[in-house]
CSV table of C-alpha atoms in Angstrom, one decimal:
chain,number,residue,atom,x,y,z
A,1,UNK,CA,0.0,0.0,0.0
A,2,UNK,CA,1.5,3.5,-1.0
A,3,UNK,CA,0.9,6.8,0.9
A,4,UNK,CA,-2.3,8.2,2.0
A,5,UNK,CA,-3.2,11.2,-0.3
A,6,UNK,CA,-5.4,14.3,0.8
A,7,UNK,CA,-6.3,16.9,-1.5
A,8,UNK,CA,-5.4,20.6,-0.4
A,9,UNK,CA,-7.5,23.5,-1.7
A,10,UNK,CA,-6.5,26.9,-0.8
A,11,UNK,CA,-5.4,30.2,-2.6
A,12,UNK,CA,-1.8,31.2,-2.9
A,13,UNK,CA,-2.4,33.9,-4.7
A,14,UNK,CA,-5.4,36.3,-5.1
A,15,UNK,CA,-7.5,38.5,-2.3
A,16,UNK,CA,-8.1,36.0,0.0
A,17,UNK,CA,-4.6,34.4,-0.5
A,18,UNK,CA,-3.4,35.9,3.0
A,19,UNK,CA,-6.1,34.0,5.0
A,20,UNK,CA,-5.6,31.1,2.8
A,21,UNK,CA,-2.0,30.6,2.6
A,22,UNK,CA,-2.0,30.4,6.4
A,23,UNK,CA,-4.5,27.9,6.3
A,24,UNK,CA,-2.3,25.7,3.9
A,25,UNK,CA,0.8,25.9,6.2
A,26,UNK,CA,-1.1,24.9,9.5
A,27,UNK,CA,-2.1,22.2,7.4
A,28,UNK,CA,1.3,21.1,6.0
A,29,UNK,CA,2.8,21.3,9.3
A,30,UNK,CA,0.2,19.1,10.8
A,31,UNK,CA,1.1,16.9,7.7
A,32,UNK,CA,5.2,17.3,8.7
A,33,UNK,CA,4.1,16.0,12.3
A,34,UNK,CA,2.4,13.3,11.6
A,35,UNK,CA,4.8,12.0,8.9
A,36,UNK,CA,7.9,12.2,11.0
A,37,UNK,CA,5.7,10.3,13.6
A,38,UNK,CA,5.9,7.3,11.0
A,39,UNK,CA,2.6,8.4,9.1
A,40,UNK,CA,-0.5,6.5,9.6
A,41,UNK,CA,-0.2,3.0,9.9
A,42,UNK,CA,3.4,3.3,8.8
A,43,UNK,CA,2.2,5.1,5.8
A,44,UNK,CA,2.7,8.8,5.1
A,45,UNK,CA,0.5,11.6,4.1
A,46,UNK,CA,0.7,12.9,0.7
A,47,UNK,CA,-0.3,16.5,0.0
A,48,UNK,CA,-1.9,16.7,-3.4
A,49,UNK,CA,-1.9,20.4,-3.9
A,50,UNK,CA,-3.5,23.3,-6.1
A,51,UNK,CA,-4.0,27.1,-6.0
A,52,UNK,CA,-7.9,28.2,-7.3
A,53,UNK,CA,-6.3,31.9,-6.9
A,54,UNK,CA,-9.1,33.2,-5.3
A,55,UNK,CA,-11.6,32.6,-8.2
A,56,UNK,CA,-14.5,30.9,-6.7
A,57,UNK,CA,-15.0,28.6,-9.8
A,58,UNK,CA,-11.8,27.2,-9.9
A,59,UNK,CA,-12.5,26.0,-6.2
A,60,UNK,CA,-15.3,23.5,-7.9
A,61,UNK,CA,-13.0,22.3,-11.0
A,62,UNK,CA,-9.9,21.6,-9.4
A,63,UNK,CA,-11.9,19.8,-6.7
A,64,UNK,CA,-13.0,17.8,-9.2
A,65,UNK,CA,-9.6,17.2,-10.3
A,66,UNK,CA,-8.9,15.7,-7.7
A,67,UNK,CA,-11.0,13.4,-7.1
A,68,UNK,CA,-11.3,12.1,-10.6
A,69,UNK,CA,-7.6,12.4,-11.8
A,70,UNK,CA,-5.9,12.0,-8.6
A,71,UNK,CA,-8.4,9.9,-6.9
A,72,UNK,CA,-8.1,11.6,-3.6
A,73,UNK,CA,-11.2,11.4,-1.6
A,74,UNK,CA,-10.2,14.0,1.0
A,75,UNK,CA,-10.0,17.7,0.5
A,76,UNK,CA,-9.1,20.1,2.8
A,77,UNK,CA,-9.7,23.3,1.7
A,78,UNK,CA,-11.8,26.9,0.7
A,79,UNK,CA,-11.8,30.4,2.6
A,80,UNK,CA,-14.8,31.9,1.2
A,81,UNK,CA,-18.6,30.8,1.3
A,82,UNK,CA,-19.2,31.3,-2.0
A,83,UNK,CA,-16.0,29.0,-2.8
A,84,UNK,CA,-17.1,26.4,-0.3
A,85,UNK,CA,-20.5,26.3,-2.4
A,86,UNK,CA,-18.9,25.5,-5.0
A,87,UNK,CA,-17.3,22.5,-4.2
A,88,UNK,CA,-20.3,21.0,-2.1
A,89,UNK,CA,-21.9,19.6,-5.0
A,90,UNK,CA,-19.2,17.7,-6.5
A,91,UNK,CA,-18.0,16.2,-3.1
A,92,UNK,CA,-21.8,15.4,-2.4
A,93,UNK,CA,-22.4,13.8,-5.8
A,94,UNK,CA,-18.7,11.8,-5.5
A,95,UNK,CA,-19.1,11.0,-2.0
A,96,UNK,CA,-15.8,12.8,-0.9
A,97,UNK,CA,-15.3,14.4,2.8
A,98,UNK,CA,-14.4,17.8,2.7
A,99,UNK,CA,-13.0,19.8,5.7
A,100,UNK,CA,-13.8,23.4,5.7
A,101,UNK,CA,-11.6,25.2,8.1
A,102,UNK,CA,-13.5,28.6,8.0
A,103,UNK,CA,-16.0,30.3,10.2
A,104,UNK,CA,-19.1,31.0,7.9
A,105,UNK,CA,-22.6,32.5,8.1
A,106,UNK,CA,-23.9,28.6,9.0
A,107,UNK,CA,-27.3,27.7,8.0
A,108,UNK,CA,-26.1,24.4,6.2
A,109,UNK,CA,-25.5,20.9,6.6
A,110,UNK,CA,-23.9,18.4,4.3
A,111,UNK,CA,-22.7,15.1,5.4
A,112,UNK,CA,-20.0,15.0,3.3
A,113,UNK,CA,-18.3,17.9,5.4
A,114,UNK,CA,-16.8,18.2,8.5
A,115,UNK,CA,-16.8,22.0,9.9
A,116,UNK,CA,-14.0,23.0,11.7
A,117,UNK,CA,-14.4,27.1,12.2
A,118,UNK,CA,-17.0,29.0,13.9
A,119,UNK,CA,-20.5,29.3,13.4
A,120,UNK,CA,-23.0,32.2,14.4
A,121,UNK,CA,-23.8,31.0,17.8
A,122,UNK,CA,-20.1,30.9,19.0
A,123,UNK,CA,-18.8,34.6,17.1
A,124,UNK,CA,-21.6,36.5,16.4
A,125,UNK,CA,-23.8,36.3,19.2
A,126,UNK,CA,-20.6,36.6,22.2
A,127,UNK,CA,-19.3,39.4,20.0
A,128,UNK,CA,-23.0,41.3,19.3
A,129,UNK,CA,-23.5,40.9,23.3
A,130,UNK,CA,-19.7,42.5,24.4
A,131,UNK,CA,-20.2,45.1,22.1
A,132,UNK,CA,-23.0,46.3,23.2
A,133,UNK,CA,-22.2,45.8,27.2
A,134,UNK,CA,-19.1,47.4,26.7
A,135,UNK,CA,-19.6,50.0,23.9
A,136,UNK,CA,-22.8,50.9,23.5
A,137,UNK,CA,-26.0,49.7,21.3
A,138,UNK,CA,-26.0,52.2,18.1
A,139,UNK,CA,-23.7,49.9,15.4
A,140,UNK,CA,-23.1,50.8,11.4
A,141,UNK,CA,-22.2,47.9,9.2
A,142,UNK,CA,-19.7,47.5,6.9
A,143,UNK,CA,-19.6,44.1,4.1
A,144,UNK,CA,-18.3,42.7,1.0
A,145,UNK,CA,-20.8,41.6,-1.2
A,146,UNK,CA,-21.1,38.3,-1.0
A,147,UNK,CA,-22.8,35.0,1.2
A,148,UNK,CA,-21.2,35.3,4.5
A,149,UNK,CA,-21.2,39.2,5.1
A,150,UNK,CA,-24.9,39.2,4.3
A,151,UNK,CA,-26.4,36.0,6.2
A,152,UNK,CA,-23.8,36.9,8.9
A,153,UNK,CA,-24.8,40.6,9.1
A,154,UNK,CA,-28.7,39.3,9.1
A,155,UNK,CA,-27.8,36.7,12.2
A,156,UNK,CA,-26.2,40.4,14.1
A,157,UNK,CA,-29.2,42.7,13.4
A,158,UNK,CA,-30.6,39.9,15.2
A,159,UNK,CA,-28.7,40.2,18.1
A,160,UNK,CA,-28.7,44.0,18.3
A,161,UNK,CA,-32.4,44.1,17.8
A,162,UNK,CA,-33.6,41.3,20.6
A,163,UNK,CA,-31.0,43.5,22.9
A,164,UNK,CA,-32.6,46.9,22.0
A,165,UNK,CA,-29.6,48.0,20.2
A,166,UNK,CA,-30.3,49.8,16.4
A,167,UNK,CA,-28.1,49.1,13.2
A,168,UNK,CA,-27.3,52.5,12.2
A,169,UNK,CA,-26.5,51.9,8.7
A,170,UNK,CA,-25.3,48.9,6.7
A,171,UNK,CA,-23.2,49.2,3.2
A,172,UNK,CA,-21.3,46.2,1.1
A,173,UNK,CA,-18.3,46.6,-1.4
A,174,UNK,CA,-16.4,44.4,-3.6
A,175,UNK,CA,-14.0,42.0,-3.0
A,176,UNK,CA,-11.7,44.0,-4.4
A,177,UNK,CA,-12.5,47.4,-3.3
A,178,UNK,CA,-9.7,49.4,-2.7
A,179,UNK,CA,-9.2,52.5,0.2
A,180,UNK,CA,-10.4,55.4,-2.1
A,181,UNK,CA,-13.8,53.7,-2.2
A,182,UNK,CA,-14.7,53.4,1.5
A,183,UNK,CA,-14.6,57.2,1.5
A,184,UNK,CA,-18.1,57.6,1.4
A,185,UNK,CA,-19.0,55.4,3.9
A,186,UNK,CA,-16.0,56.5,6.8
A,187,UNK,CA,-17.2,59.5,6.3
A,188,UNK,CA,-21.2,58.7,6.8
A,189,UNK,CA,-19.4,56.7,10.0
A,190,UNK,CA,-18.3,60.3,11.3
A,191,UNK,CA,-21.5,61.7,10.8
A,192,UNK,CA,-23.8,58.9,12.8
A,193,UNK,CA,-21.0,58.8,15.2
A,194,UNK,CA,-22.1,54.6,16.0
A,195,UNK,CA,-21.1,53.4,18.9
A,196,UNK,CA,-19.0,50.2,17.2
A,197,UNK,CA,-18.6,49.1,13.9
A,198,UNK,CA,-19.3,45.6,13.0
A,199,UNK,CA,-17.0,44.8,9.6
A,200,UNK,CA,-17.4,41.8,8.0
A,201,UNK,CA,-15.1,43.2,5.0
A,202,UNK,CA,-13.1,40.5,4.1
A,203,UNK,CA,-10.0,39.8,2.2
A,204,UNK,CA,-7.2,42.6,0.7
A,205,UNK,CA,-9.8,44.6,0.9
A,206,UNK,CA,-10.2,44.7,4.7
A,207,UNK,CA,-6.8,45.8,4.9
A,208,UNK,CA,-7.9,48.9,2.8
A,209,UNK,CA,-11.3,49.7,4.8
A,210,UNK,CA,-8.9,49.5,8.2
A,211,UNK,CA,-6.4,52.1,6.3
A,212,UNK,CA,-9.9,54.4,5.1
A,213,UNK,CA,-10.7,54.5,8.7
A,214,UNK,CA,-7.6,55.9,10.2
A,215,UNK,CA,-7.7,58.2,7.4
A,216,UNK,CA,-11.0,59.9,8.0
A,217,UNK,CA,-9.5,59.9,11.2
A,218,UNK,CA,-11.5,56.5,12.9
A,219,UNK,CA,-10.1,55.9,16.3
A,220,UNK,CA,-10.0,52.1,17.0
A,221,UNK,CA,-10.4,53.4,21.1
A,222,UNK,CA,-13.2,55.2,21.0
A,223,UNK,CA,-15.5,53.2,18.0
A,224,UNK,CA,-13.4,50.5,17.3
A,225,UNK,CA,-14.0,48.0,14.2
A,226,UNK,CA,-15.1,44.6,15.2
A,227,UNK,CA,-14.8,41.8,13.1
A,228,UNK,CA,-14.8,37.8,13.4
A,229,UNK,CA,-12.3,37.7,10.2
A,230,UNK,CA,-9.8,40.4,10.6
A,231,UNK,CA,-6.6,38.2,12.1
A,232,UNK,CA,-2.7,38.3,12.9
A,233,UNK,CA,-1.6,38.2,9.1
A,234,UNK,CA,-4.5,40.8,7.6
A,235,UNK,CA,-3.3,42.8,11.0
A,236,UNK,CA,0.1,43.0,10.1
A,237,UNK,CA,-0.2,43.8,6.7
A,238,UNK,CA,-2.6,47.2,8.3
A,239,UNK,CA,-0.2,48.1,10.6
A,240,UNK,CA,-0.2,49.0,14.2
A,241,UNK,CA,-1.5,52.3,13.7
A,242,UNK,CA,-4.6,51.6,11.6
A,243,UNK,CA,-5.7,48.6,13.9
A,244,UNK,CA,-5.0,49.7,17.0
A,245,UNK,CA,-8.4,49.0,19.3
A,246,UNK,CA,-10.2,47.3,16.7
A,247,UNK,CA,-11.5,43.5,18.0
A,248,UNK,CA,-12.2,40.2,16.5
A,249,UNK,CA,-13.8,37.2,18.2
A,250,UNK,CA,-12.2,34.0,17.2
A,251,UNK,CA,-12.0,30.8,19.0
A,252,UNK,CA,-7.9,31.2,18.3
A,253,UNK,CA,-5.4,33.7,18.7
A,254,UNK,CA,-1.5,33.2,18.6
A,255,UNK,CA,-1.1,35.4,21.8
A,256,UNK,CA,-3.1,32.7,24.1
A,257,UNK,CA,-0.8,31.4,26.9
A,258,UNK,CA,-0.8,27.6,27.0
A,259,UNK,CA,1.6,25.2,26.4
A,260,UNK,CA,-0.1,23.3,23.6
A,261,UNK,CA,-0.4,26.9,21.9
A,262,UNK,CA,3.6,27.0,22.8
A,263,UNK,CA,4.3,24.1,21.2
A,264,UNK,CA,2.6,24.6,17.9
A,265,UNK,CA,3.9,28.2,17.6
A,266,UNK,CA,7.5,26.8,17.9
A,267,UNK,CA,6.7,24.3,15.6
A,268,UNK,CA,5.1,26.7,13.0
A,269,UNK,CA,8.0,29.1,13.4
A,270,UNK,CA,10.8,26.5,12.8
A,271,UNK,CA,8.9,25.5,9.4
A,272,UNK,CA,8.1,28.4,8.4
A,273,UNK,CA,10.4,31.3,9.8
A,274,UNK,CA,8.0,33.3,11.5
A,275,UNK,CA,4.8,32.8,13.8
A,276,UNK,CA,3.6,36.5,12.1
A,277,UNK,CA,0.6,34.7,9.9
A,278,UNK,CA,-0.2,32.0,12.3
A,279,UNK,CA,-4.2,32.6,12.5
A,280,UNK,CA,-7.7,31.4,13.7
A,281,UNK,CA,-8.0,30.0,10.3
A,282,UNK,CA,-4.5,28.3,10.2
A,283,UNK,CA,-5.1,26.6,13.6
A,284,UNK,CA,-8.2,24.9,12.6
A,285,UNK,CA,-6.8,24.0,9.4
A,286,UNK,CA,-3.7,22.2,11.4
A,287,UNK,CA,-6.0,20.7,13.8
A,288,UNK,CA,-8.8,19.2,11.5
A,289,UNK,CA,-5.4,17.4,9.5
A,290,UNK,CA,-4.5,15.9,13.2
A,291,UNK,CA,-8.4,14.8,13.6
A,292,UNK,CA,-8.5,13.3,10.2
A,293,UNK,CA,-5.3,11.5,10.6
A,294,UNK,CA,-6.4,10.0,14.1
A,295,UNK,CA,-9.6,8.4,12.7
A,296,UNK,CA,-7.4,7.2,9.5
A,297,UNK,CA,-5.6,5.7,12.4
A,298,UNK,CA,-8.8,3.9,13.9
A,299,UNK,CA,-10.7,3.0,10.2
A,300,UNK,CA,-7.1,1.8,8.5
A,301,UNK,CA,-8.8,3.0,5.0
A,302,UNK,CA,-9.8,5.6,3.0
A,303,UNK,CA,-13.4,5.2,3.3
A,304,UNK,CA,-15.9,8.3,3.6
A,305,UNK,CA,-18.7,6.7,5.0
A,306,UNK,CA,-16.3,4.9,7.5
A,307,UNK,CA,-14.4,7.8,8.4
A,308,UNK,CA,-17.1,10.2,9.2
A,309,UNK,CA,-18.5,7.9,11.5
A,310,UNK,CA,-14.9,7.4,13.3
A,311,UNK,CA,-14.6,11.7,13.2
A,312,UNK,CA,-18.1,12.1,14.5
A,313,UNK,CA,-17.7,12.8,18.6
A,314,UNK,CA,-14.0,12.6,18.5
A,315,UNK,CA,-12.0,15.3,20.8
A,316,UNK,CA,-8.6,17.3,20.4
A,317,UNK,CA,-6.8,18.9,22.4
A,318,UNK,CA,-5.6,21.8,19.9
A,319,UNK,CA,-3.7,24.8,20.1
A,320,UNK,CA,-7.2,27.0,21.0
A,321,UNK,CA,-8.0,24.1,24.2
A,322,UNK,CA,-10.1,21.1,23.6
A,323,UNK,CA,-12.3,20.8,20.5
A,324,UNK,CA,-14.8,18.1,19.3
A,325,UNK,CA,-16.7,17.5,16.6
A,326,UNK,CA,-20.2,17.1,17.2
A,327,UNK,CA,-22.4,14.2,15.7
A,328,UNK,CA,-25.4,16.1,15.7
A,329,UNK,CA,-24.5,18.3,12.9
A,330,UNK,CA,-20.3,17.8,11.7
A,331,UNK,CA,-19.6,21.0,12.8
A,332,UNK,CA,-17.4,21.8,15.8
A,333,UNK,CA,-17.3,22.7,19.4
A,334,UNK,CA,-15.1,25.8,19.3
A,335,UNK,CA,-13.6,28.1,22.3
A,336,UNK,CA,-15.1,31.3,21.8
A,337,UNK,CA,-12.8,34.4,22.8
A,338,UNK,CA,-12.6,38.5,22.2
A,339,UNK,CA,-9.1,40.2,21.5
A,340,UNK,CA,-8.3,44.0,20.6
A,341,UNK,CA,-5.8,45.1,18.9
A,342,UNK,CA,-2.7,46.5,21.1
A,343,UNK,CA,-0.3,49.4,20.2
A,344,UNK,CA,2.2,47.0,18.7
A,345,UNK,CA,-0.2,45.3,16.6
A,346,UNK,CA,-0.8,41.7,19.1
A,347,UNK,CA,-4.3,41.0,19.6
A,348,UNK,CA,-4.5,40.7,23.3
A,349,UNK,CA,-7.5,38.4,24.8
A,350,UNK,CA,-10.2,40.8,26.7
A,351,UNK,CA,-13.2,37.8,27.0
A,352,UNK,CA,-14.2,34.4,26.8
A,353,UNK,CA,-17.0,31.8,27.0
A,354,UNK,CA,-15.4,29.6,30.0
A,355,UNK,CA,-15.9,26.2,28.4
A,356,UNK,CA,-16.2,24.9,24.3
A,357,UNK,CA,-19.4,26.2,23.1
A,358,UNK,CA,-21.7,23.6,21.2
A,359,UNK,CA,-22.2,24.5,17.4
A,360,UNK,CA,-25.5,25.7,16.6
A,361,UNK,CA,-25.3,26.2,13.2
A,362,UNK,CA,-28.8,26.8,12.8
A,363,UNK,CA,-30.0,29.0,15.9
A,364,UNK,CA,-32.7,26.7,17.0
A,365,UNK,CA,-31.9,28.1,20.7
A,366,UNK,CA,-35.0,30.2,21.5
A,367,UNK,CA,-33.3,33.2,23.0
A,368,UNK,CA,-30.0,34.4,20.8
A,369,UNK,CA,-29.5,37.5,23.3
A,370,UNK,CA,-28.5,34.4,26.2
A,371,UNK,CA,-26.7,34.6,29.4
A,372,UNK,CA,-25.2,31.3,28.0
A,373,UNK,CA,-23.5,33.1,25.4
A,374,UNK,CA,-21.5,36.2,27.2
A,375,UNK,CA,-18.1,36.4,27.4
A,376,UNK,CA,-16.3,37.2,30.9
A,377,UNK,CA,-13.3,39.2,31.3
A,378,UNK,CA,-10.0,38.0,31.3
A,379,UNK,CA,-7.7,39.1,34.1
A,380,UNK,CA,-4.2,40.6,32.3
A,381,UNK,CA,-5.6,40.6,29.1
A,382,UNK,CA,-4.9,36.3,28.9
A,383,UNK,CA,-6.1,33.6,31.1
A,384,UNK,CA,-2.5,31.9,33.0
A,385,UNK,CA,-4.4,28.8,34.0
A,386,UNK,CA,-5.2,27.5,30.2
């Protein structure tokens, strides 16, 4: 029997290539690890590897390449929602098992994927509910056009609204909108004066919204940005000036203080050189490679229907603290934090949910404005005892 092969699916070049080639080196190190650990079963794991450059169709074709020409069943893969739709179908109609390491807007099942980033009920709703305890209830929306920033902007009105809170304005741009044209709307920002800004402006051309901001004079202190995208590599291609006080809410950020986060940033940075793009995104991506490779362990074969069953409840205990996939729905049970941006450009961890939150990619709970959900502040910026 020769090596195990996965397919890998993310952009090296293009807008979202930032997020994305992150994501393909946390999962190439997990791939390193568990091939100088003697593979699985005493065979290795073999990368089969392509670039879609961003383009959301190429995502679907060259998934399809995969499977048919290379006969890899497993795909790891996709930033974007509107990438990740396109290769659902094909992995549905060829039985593959996809990994999606990405928050997204939820609202979606397929049995063919296992979801390894956040969902609504463990960003949106801890986010929506700090922001308004610790800010104030008047926010302005800012989006690129596309899935996510609108079903994910819907699931926050929701919050606001249930809360008493008001959405002051909402506005989308293009993928590739550059700082001259979010002039318009920082200005209309100065006007309403909100009380927060929830961005869900994603890609290169968050960076430029962050730079329009300082530039019409935005102070991240006073009305800061908040995001559940923006992370360490998009911040340090802003700069510490134009990010300063903004927030995201992530289950993952490279300044937590554990060991196991120790250990993977040392890892990461003798790879790679640097620990300056590790991200949420790249995390997840290096963690659902270590899940996948435990239940290759336990099924000996690359079987879909076999696998899923042996990912379905399993636990990790990754870089962010202990995750597990859930068997009600594939996706995962995520830590759920809230960092701002320091002076230097680090975020630094304000709040968090005390234990893994369960996914609830549909918001069935009754009540999305729940105690269950609120962060709690973090003494020193970073909890000592994780």
């Amino acid at each position: 029997m020769g090596n195990w092969k996965i397919g890998l699916l993310f952009s090296e070049t293009g807008v979202t290539s930032i997020i994305e080639k992150s994501q393909l080196n946390g999962a190439l190190l997990a791939i390193d690890q568990i091939n100088e650990n003697g593979g699985v079963l005493g065979h290795k794991i073999e990368p089969v590897r392509y670039d879609p450059g961003s383009v959301d169709q190429k995502y679907g074709e060259l998934s399809e390449k995969l499977i048919t020409e290379h006969k890899v069943k497993i795909i790891f893969g996709c930033y974007t929602s509107s990438s990740r739709k396109e290769v659902l179908p094909i992995i549905e109609r060829r039985n593959a098992l996809f990994f999606y390491p990405t928050l997204y807007e939820g609202f979606e099942y397929s049995s063919n994927v296992i979801y390894g980033g956040a969902c609504p009920n463990q960003n949106s709703v801890p986010l929506g509910n700090y922001l308004m305890e610790n800010y104030g209830k008047r926010l302005f929306f800012v989006g690129s056009d596309y899935i996510y920033p609108r079903e994910s902007n819907r699931v926050m009105r929701n919050v606001v609204r249930q809360a008493g809170g008001e959405v002051l304005g909402e506005v989308y741009f293009d993928l590739e909108a550059k700082e001259i044209d979010f002039a318009a709307v920082t200005k209309e920002i100065n006007r309403l004066k909100p009380d927060a800004i929830f961005s869900t402006v994603v890609g290169q051309s968050c960076i430029e919204f962050y730079k329009a901001y300082l530039a019409a004079s935005g102070d991240g202190t006073t009305c800061p940005i908040a995001s559940l995208t923006t992370n360490e590599g998009e911040i340090a291609a802003i700069g510490p000036e134009a990010s300063a006080g903004h927030i995201t809410a992530a289950p993952y950020f490279r300044s937590i203080e554990s060991s196991a986060n120790q250990k993977f940033l040392e890892a990461y940075a003798k790879k790679f050189g640097t620990t300056v793009d590790v991200t949420s995104g790249c995390e997840t991506a290096y963690s659902q490679v270590h899940i996948f490779a435990r239940a290759l362990e336990e099924t000996g074969e690359i079987d879909t229907d076999k696998l899923r069953e042996a990912l379905l409840g399993t636990s990790y205990d990754a870089p962010q603290g202990q995750i597990k996939i859930d068997p009600d729905n594939n996706h995962t049970y995520l830590q759920s934090r809230i960092a701002k941006v320091d002076a230097y450009g680090e975020f630094i961890i304000q709040s968090q949910v005390r234990r893994a939150i369960k996914p609830d990619p549909y918001l069935v709970f009754p009540t999305i404005y729940d105690l269950s959900f609120r962060s709690l502040d973090v003494a020193g910026g970073v909890r000592l005892d994780e």
